[in-house]
CSV table of C-alpha atoms in Angstrom, one decimal:
chain,number,residue,atom,x,y,z
A,9,MET,CA,-31.3,14.4,25.4
A,10,THR,CA,-31.7,17.2,27.9
A,11,GLY,CA,-35.0,17.4,29.6
A,12,ALA,CA,-36.0,13.9,28.8
A,13,ALA,CA,-35.7,10.6,30.7
A,14,VAL,CA,-32.6,8.7,29.8
A,15,ARG,CA,-33.7,5.3,28.3
A,16,GLU,CA,-31.8,2.1,28.7
A,17,PRO,CA,-29.4,1.2,25.8
A,18,ASP,CA,-31.2,-2.0,25.0
A,19,GLU,CA,-34.5,-0.2,24.8
A,20,ILE,CA,-33.1,2.3,22.3
A,21,LEU,CA,-31.5,-0.5,20.2
A,22,LEU,CA,-34.7,-2.7,20.2
A,23,GLY,CA,-36.7,0.4,19.3
A,24,PHE,CA,-34.4,0.8,16.3
A,25,THR,CA,-35.1,-2.8,15.2
A,26,ARG,CA,-38.8,-2.2,15.5
A,27,ALA,CA,-38.4,0.9,13.3
A,28,LEU,CA,-36.5,-1.1,10.7
A,29,ARG,CA,-39.3,-3.8,10.7
A,30,ALA,CA,-41.9,-1.0,10.2
A,31,ALA,CA,-39.9,0.3,7.3
A,32,GLY,CA,-40.0,-3.1,5.5
A,33,VAL,CA,-36.8,-4.7,6.6
A,34,PRO,CA,-37.5,-8.3,7.7
A,35,VAL,CA,-35.9,-8.2,11.1
A,36,THR,CA,-36.4,-11.4,13.0
A,37,PRO,CA,-36.0,-11.9,16.8
A,38,ASP,CA,-32.8,-13.9,16.1
A,39,ARG,CA,-31.3,-10.9,14.2
A,40,SER,CA,-32.3,-8.5,16.9
A,41,HIS,CA,-30.6,-10.7,19.5
A,42,GLY,CA,-27.5,-10.9,17.3
A,43,PHE,CA,-27.5,-7.1,16.9
A,44,LEU,CA,-27.6,-6.6,20.7
A,45,GLU,CA,-24.7,-9.1,21.1
A,46,ALA,CA,-22.6,-7.4,18.4
A,47,THR,CA,-23.1,-3.9,19.9
A,48,ALA,CA,-22.2,-5.2,23.3
A,49,LEU,CA,-19.0,-6.6,21.8
A,50,LEU,CA,-18.1,-3.5,19.8
A,51,GLY,CA,-19.2,-1.0,22.4
A,52,LEU,CA,-22.0,1.6,22.4
A,53,ASP,CA,-19.9,4.7,22.5
A,54,ASP,CA,-19.0,4.5,18.8
A,55,GLN,CA,-21.9,5.2,16.4
A,56,SER,CA,-19.9,3.9,13.5
A,57,ALA,CA,-19.4,0.6,15.2
A,58,THR,CA,-23.1,0.4,16.0
A,59,TYR,CA,-23.9,1.1,12.3
A,60,TRP,CA,-21.7,-1.7,11.1
A,61,ALA,CA,-23.0,-4.1,13.7
A,62,GLY,CA,-26.6,-3.4,12.6
A,63,ARG,CA,-25.8,-3.6,9.0
A,64,ALA,CA,-24.1,-7.0,9.4
A,65,THR,CA,-26.9,-8.5,11.6
A,66,LEU,CA,-30.2,-6.9,10.6
A,67,CYS,CA,-30.0,-6.8,6.8
A,68,ALA,CA,-31.0,-10.0,5.0
A,69,GLY,CA,-29.7,-8.9,1.6
A,70,PRO,CA,-28.6,-6.0,-0.6
A,71,ASP,CA,-32.2,-4.8,-1.0
A,72,ASP,CA,-32.3,-3.9,2.7
A,73,LEU,CA,-29.2,-1.6,2.8
A,74,ALA,CA,-30.8,1.6,1.5
A,75,ARG,CA,-33.8,1.4,3.9
A,76,TYR,CA,-31.4,0.5,6.7
A,77,ASP,CA,-29.3,3.6,6.1
A,78,GLN,CA,-32.4,5.9,6.1
A,79,VAL,CA,-33.8,4.4,9.3
A,80,PHE,CA,-30.4,4.4,11.1
A,81,HIS,CA,-29.7,8.1,10.4
A,82,ALA,CA,-33.3,9.1,11.2
A,83,TRP,CA,-33.3,7.1,14.5
A,84,PHE,CA,-29.9,7.9,16.0
A,85,ASP,CA,-29.2,11.4,14.5
A,86,ALA,CA,-32.5,12.6,15.9
A,87,ARG,CA,-31.4,11.5,19.4
A,88,GLU,CA,-27.9,13.1,19.1
A,89,GLY,CA,-26.1,9.8,18.9
A,90,LEU,CA,-26.2,6.8,21.1
A,91,PRO,CA,-27.9,6.8,24.5
A,92,ARG,CA,-24.7,6.7,26.5
A,93,PRO,CA,-22.9,9.9,27.5
A,94,ARG,CA,-19.7,10.5,25.5
A,95,PRO,CA,-16.4,10.8,27.3
A,96,ALA,CA,-14.5,14.1,27.4
A,97,THR,CA,-11.9,12.6,25.0
A,98,THR,CA,-13.4,10.4,22.3
A,99,PRO,CA,-11.3,7.3,21.9
A,100,SER,CA,-10.0,6.9,18.4
A,101,VAL,CA,-10.8,3.6,16.6
A,102,SER,CA,-8.3,2.0,14.2
A,103,VAL,CA,-9.4,0.6,10.8
A,104,SER,CA,-9.2,-2.9,12.2
A,105,GLY,CA,-11.9,-2.0,14.8
A,106,PHE,CA,-9.6,-2.0,17.9
A,107,PRO,CA,-9.1,1.0,20.1
A,108,GLU,CA,-5.8,2.7,19.8
A,109,ALA,CA,-3.6,3.6,22.8
A,110,GLU,CA,-4.8,6.8,24.5
A,111,SER,CA,-1.3,7.9,25.4
A,112,ALA,CA,2.3,7.0,24.5
A,113,GLY,CA,3.2,6.8,28.2
A,114,GLU,CA,1.5,3.5,29.0
A,115,GLY,CA,4.6,1.6,28.1
A,116,ALA,CA,4.4,-2.2,28.2
A,117,GLU,CA,0.6,-2.2,28.6
A,118,THR,CA,0.2,-0.2,25.4
A,119,ASP,CA,2.5,-2.6,23.5
A,120,GLU,CA,0.6,-5.6,24.7
A,121,VAL,CA,-2.7,-4.1,23.5
A,122,LEU,CA,-1.3,-3.3,20.1
A,123,ARG,CA,0.2,-6.7,19.8
A,124,ALA,CA,-3.1,-8.3,20.8
A,125,ALA,CA,-4.9,-6.2,18.2
A,126,ALA,CA,-2.5,-7.0,15.5
A,127,THR,CA,-2.7,-10.7,16.2
A,128,SER,CA,-6.5,-10.7,16.3
A,129,VAL,CA,-6.6,-8.9,12.9
A,130,GLU,CA,-4.2,-11.4,11.4
A,131,VAL,CA,-6.4,-14.3,12.6
A,132,LEU,CA,-9.4,-12.6,11.1
A,133,ARG,CA,-7.6,-12.2,7.8
A,134,HIS,CA,-7.3,-16.0,7.5
A,135,ARG,CA,-10.8,-16.9,8.7
A,136,ASP,CA,-13.3,-18.3,6.2
A,137,VAL,CA,-15.6,-15.3,5.5
A,138,ALA,CA,-18.7,-17.6,5.3
A,139,GLY,CA,-18.2,-18.7,8.9
A,140,LEU,CA,-17.8,-15.2,10.6
A,141,ASP,CA,-20.2,-13.9,13.1
A,142,PRO,CA,-21.9,-10.5,12.5
A,143,ALA,CA,-19.4,-8.5,14.6
A,144,GLU,CA,-16.4,-10.1,12.7
A,145,LYS,CA,-18.1,-9.4,9.4
A,146,ALA,CA,-18.4,-5.8,10.4
A,147,ARG,CA,-14.7,-5.6,11.2
A,148,LEU,CA,-13.8,-7.4,8.0
A,149,ALA,CA,-15.7,-5.0,5.8
A,150,ALA,CA,-13.3,-2.2,7.0
A,151,LEU,CA,-10.3,-4.3,6.2
A,152,PHE,CA,-11.1,-4.6,2.5
A,153,ALA,CA,-10.0,-0.9,2.1
A,154,ARG,CA,-6.4,-2.2,2.7
A,155,LEU,CA,-6.5,-4.2,-0.6
A,156,ARG,CA,-4.7,-2.5,-3.4
A,157,PRO,CA,-5.1,-4.6,-6.6
A,158,ILE,CA,-2.5,-3.7,-9.2
A,159,ALA,CA,-3.6,-4.1,-12.8
A,160,PRO,CA,-1.4,-6.4,-15.0
A,161,SER,CA,0.3,-4.7,-17.9
A,162,ARG,CA,0.9,-5.6,-21.5
A,163,ARG,CA,3.4,-4.3,-24.1
A,164,THR,CA,2.1,-2.4,-27.1
A,165,ALA,CA,3.4,-2.0,-30.6
A,166,ARG,CA,4.4,1.6,-29.9
A,167,HIS,CA,7.7,2.6,-28.5
A,168,GLN,CA,8.8,5.3,-26.1
A,169,ARG,CA,12.2,6.9,-25.4
A,170,TRP,CA,14.0,5.4,-22.5
A,171,HIS,CA,17.3,5.5,-20.7
A,172,ARG,CA,18.1,1.9,-21.7
A,173,GLY,CA,16.6,-0.8,-23.9
A,174,THR,CA,17.1,-1.2,-27.6
A,175,LEU,CA,18.9,1.2,-29.9
A,176,ASP,CA,16.6,3.7,-31.6
A,177,ALA,CA,18.5,3.8,-34.9
A,178,SER,CA,16.3,6.3,-36.8
A,179,ARG,CA,16.2,8.9,-34.0
A,180,THR,CA,20.0,8.5,-33.4
A,181,MET,CA,20.6,9.0,-37.1
A,182,ARG,CA,18.4,12.1,-37.3
A,183,LEU,CA,20.3,13.7,-34.4
A,184,SER,CA,23.6,12.9,-36.2
A,185,MET,CA,22.4,14.4,-39.4
A,186,ARG,CA,21.4,17.7,-37.6
A,187,ARG,CA,25.1,17.9,-36.6
A,188,PHE,CA,26.2,17.3,-40.2
A,189,GLY,CA,27.3,13.8,-39.6
A,190,GLU,CA,29.1,14.3,-36.4
A,191,PRO,CA,28.5,11.7,-33.7
A,192,ALA,CA,25.4,12.4,-31.6
A,193,GLU,CA,23.9,11.1,-28.4
A,194,ILE,CA,22.7,7.5,-28.7
A,195,VAL,CA,19.0,7.2,-28.2
A,196,TRP,CA,17.4,4.2,-26.6
A,197,ARG,CA,13.8,3.1,-26.7
A,198,ARG,CA,11.4,0.5,-25.3
A,199,ARG,CA,7.9,-0.7,-26.0
A,200,ARG,CA,5.1,1.1,-24.2
A,201,GLU,CA,3.1,-0.6,-21.6
A,202,ARG,CA,-0.6,-0.2,-20.8
A,203,PRO,CA,-2.9,-1.8,-18.3
A,204,ARG,CA,-4.3,-5.1,-19.4
A,205,ARG,CA,-8.1,-5.5,-19.0
A,206,VAL,CA,-9.4,-7.6,-16.1
A,207,VAL,CA,-12.8,-9.3,-16.2
A,208,LEU,CA,-14.4,-10.7,-13.1
A,209,LEU,CA,-17.2,-13.3,-13.2
A,210,LEU,CA,-18.9,-13.7,-9.8
A,211,ASP,CA,-21.0,-16.7,-9.0
A,212,VAL,CA,-24.1,-15.5,-7.0
A,213,SER,CA,-25.9,-18.8,-6.8
A,214,GLY,CA,-27.2,-20.3,-3.6
A,215,SER,CA,-24.1,-22.3,-2.9
A,216,MET,CA,-22.0,-19.1,-3.0
A,217,SER,CA,-24.4,-16.9,-0.9
A,218,GLY,CA,-22.0,-16.9,2.1
A,219,TYR,CA,-19.3,-15.3,0.0
A,220,ALA,CA,-21.4,-12.9,-2.0
A,221,ASP,CA,-20.8,-9.8,0.1
A,222,ALA,CA,-17.1,-10.4,0.3
A,223,LEU,CA,-16.8,-11.0,-3.5
A,224,LEU,CA,-18.7,-7.8,-4.2
A,225,ARG,CA,-16.4,-5.8,-1.9
A,226,LEU,CA,-13.4,-7.4,-3.6
A,227,ALA,CA,-14.8,-6.5,-7.1
A,228,HIS,CA,-15.4,-3.0,-5.9
A,229,ARG,CA,-11.7,-2.7,-4.9
A,230,PHE,CA,-10.7,-3.8,-8.4
A,231,VAL,CA,-13.0,-1.3,-10.1
A,232,VAL,CA,-12.1,1.7,-8.0
A,233,THR,CA,-8.3,1.1,-8.2
A,234,GLY,CA,-8.2,0.2,-11.9
A,235,ASP,CA,-9.3,1.7,-15.2
A,236,ARG,CA,-9.9,-1.4,-17.3
A,237,VAL,CA,-12.0,-3.7,-15.1
A,238,GLU,CA,-15.3,-5.3,-16.0
A,239,VAL,CA,-17.6,-7.1,-13.5
A,240,PHE,CA,-20.3,-9.7,-14.3
A,241,THR,CA,-22.4,-11.9,-12.1
A,242,VAL,CA,-23.3,-15.5,-13.2
A,243,GLY,CA,-26.0,-17.7,-11.9
A,244,THR,CA,-29.1,-18.5,-13.8
A,245,ARG,CA,-28.3,-15.6,-16.1
A,246,LEU,CA,-25.5,-13.1,-16.8
A,247,THR,CA,-25.6,-9.6,-15.5
A,248,HIS,CA,-23.2,-6.7,-16.3
A,249,LEU,CA,-22.4,-5.1,-13.0
A,250,THR,CA,-19.6,-2.7,-13.8
A,251,ARG,CA,-21.6,0.5,-13.6
A,252,ALA,CA,-22.9,-0.4,-10.1
A,253,MET,CA,-19.4,-1.1,-8.9
A,254,ARG,CA,-18.1,2.4,-9.9
A,255,HIS,CA,-19.6,4.1,-6.8
A,256,ARG,CA,-16.6,5.2,-4.6
A,257,ASP,CA,-18.5,4.2,-1.5
A,258,PRO,CA,-18.6,0.4,-1.2
A,259,GLU,CA,-22.0,0.4,0.6
A,260,ARG,CA,-23.6,2.4,-2.2
A,261,ALA,CA,-22.0,0.0,-4.7
A,262,ILE,CA,-23.4,-3.0,-2.9
A,263,VAL,CA,-26.9,-1.4,-2.8
A,264,ALA,CA,-26.7,-0.7,-6.5
A,265,ALA,CA,-25.6,-4.3,-7.2
A,266,GLY,CA,-28.6,-5.6,-5.2
A,267,ASP,CA,-30.9,-3.4,-7.4
A,268,THR,CA,-29.2,-4.7,-10.6
A,269,VAL,CA,-28.8,-8.5,-10.1
A,270,PRO,CA,-32.1,-10.4,-10.5
A,271,ASP,CA,-30.9,-13.9,-9.6
A,272,TRP,CA,-29.4,-13.8,-6.1
A,273,SER,CA,-29.1,-17.2,-4.5
A,274,GLY,CA,-30.5,-19.1,-7.4
A,275,GLY,CA,-29.2,-22.0,-9.4
A,276,THR,CA,-25.9,-22.3,-11.3
A,277,ARG,CA,-25.7,-22.5,-15.1
A,278,LEU,CA,-22.0,-21.7,-15.7
A,279,GLY,CA,-21.8,-23.2,-19.2
A,280,GLU,CA,-24.8,-21.2,-20.4
A,281,THR,CA,-23.7,-17.9,-18.8
A,282,VAL,CA,-20.1,-18.2,-19.9
A,283,LYS,CA,-21.4,-18.8,-23.5
A,284,VAL,CA,-23.6,-15.7,-23.3
A,285,PHE,CA,-20.6,-13.7,-22.0
A,286,LEU,CA,-18.4,-14.8,-24.9
A,287,ASP,CA,-21.1,-14.4,-27.6
A,288,ARG,CA,-22.2,-10.9,-26.4
A,289,TRP,CA,-19.0,-9.3,-25.0
A,290,GLY,CA,-16.0,-11.6,-24.8
A,291,ALA,CA,-15.3,-12.7,-28.3
A,292,ARG,CA,-15.9,-9.1,-29.6
A,293,GLY,CA,-13.0,-7.8,-27.6
A,294,MET,CA,-13.7,-7.7,-23.9
A,295,ALA,CA,-12.0,-11.0,-23.2
A,296,ARG,CA,-9.3,-10.9,-25.9
A,297,GLY,CA,-6.0,-10.5,-24.3
A,298,ALA,CA,-7.6,-10.0,-20.9
A,299,VAL,CA,-7.1,-11.6,-17.5
A,300,VAL,CA,-10.5,-13.4,-16.8
A,301,VAL,CA,-11.1,-14.3,-13.1
A,302,ILE,CA,-14.0,-16.7,-12.3
A,303,PHE,CA,-15.3,-16.9,-8.7
A,304,SER,CA,-17.3,-20.1,-8.3
A,305,ASP,CA,-17.4,-23.3,-6.3
A,306,GLY,CA,-18.0,-25.3,-9.5
A,307,TRP,CA,-21.5,-26.6,-8.7
A,308,GLU,CA,-23.0,-26.8,-12.2
A,309,ARG,CA,-26.7,-27.6,-12.7
A,310,GLY,CA,-26.4,-27.4,-16.5
A,311,ASP,CA,-24.4,-29.4,-19.0
A,312,ALA,CA,-20.8,-29.9,-17.9
A,313,THR,CA,-19.8,-30.6,-21.5
A,314,LEU,CA,-21.1,-27.2,-22.5
A,315,LEU,CA,-19.0,-25.6,-19.7
A,316,ALA,CA,-15.9,-27.4,-20.9
A,317,GLU,CA,-16.4,-26.2,-24.5
A,318,GLN,CA,-16.9,-22.6,-23.4
A,319,MET,CA,-13.9,-22.7,-21.1
A,320,GLN,CA,-11.8,-24.0,-24.0
A,321,ARG,CA,-13.1,-21.2,-26.1
A,322,LEU,CA,-12.4,-18.6,-23.4
A,323,HIS,CA,-8.9,-20.0,-22.9
A,324,ARG,CA,-8.1,-19.5,-26.6
A,325,ILE,CA,-8.9,-15.7,-26.6
A,326,ALA,CA,-8.0,-14.6,-23.0
A,327,HIS,CA,-4.4,-13.9,-21.9
A,328,HIS,CA,-4.8,-15.7,-18.6
A,329,VAL,CA,-7.7,-17.5,-16.9
A,330,VAL,CA,-7.9,-17.7,-13.1
A,331,TRP,CA,-10.5,-19.8,-11.2
A,332,VAL,CA,-11.1,-18.8,-7.6
A,333,ASN,CA,-12.8,-21.5,-5.5
A,334,PRO,CA,-13.7,-20.8,-1.8
A,335,HIS,CA,-13.2,-24.5,-1.0
A,336,ARG,CA,-9.7,-24.6,-2.5
A,337,GLY,CA,-8.1,-23.5,0.7
A,338,LYS,CA,-9.8,-26.0,3.0
A,339,ASP,CA,-8.2,-29.3,4.2
A,340,GLY,CA,-9.3,-32.3,2.3
A,341,TYR,CA,-10.8,-30.5,-0.6
A,342,ALA,CA,-10.7,-32.2,-4.0
A,343,PRO,CA,-12.0,-30.7,-7.3
A,344,VAL,CA,-14.5,-33.4,-8.0
A,345,GLN,CA,-17.6,-31.3,-8.8
A,346,GLN,CA,-18.5,-31.8,-12.4
A,347,GLY,CA,-18.3,-28.0,-13.2
A,348,ILE,CA,-14.8,-27.5,-11.8
A,349,ALA,CA,-13.6,-30.9,-13.2
A,350,ALA,CA,-14.7,-29.8,-16.7
A,351,ALA,CA,-13.1,-26.3,-16.4
A,352,LEU,CA,-9.7,-27.1,-14.8
A,353,PRO,CA,-8.0,-28.2,-18.1
A,354,TYR,CA,-8.5,-24.7,-19.4
A,355,VAL,CA,-7.5,-22.8,-16.3
A,356,ASP,CA,-4.1,-21.2,-15.8
A,357,ASP,CA,-4.3,-20.6,-12.1
A,358,PHE,CA,-6.6,-22.4,-9.6
A,359,VAL,CA,-6.5,-20.5,-6.3
A,360,ALA,CA,-8.4,-20.3,-3.0
A,361,GLY,CA,-10.9,-17.5,-2.3
A,362,HIS,CA,-12.3,-18.0,1.2
A,363,SER,CA,-10.6,-15.3,3.3
A,364,LEU,CA,-9.2,-11.8,3.1
A,365,ALA,CA,-5.6,-13.3,3.0
A,366,ALA,CA,-6.6,-15.5,0.0
A,367,PHE,CA,-8.1,-12.4,-1.7
A,368,ALA,CA,-4.7,-10.6,-1.2
A,369,ASP,CA,-2.9,-13.5,-2.7
A,370,LEU,CA,-5.3,-13.4,-5.7
A,371,CYS,CA,-4.5,-9.7,-6.2
A,372,THR,CA,-0.9,-10.8,-6.6
A,373,VAL,CA,-1.7,-13.5,-9.0
A,374,VAL,CA,-3.7,-11.1,-11.2
A,375,SER,CA,-1.0,-8.4,-11.2
A,376,ARG,CA,1.6,-11.0,-12.3
A,377,ALA,CA,-0.6,-12.6,-15.0
């Protein structure tokens, strides 16, 4: 910014919010104020932190992410970064959003900083994602990269040679015959294993809107780390979302999901959408022998009897059915909603889905199914 007057940081940041509003992003004064608070908390020296703070506070939904990216890069890159001078040595930032120690010689002070950072991250992992403030949501988004879902496996009819297992009598006999009947090496075999298909059904109705971003990020981790994963959204209709989730970049995947799903924050017709899934995809092979995971709070506006019938049908053809409810991990919760009450008899695992720690536990449940 040589040769120009140095502007105040708040003036630059508020100018960015006005540019976003001009580009069509519905930035309200409350969101602008939240953006300033988040950047003050995360620090203005890190452009990446400013990006995440703005994305978490200024974007109202997936439709705004593409325009936000364009305006952000045009606004800040044209000004060579943030309006604060950069230090001679740029401090490194850990994945959790906490500054790392600048030198190993700080001794006890460094240890205290690292312990405080680790404790804060652990607290954040157990927080309900629907109740996080914008700065915490920005930090949580980076933590999703630590999830490593492992696909469950199933045994096939084919066998492979192995160092132990069951005796491969035919192969052992053939080896003996090549030696004219002399004793040969005993050959063992075992059945081959291949990944079992995982199907994710994400409830994107209004009652689940606080968890929509986190569920999409979790689905993205399943897709990018596994080969046989299918993703659908359920609400007033069923939408196949697997292609959108195949982007390696989670932000691009969420933008693509926003362009694909037509019924964000609508009603919930679980019985009808599960029936459509089974009629069109599930019964023809996608759900057969698969691990099906349903993310929903169970608020059903349709016929609960239809949901019970379709869940019974799903349970007959799937290998394992998991229901993830964000309220399951809260004190005093009881599954009294008509949707969840109708579905529970046909569910193999009923687990919580309100925090990053709960999502990590879910990954373990799926891998062992």
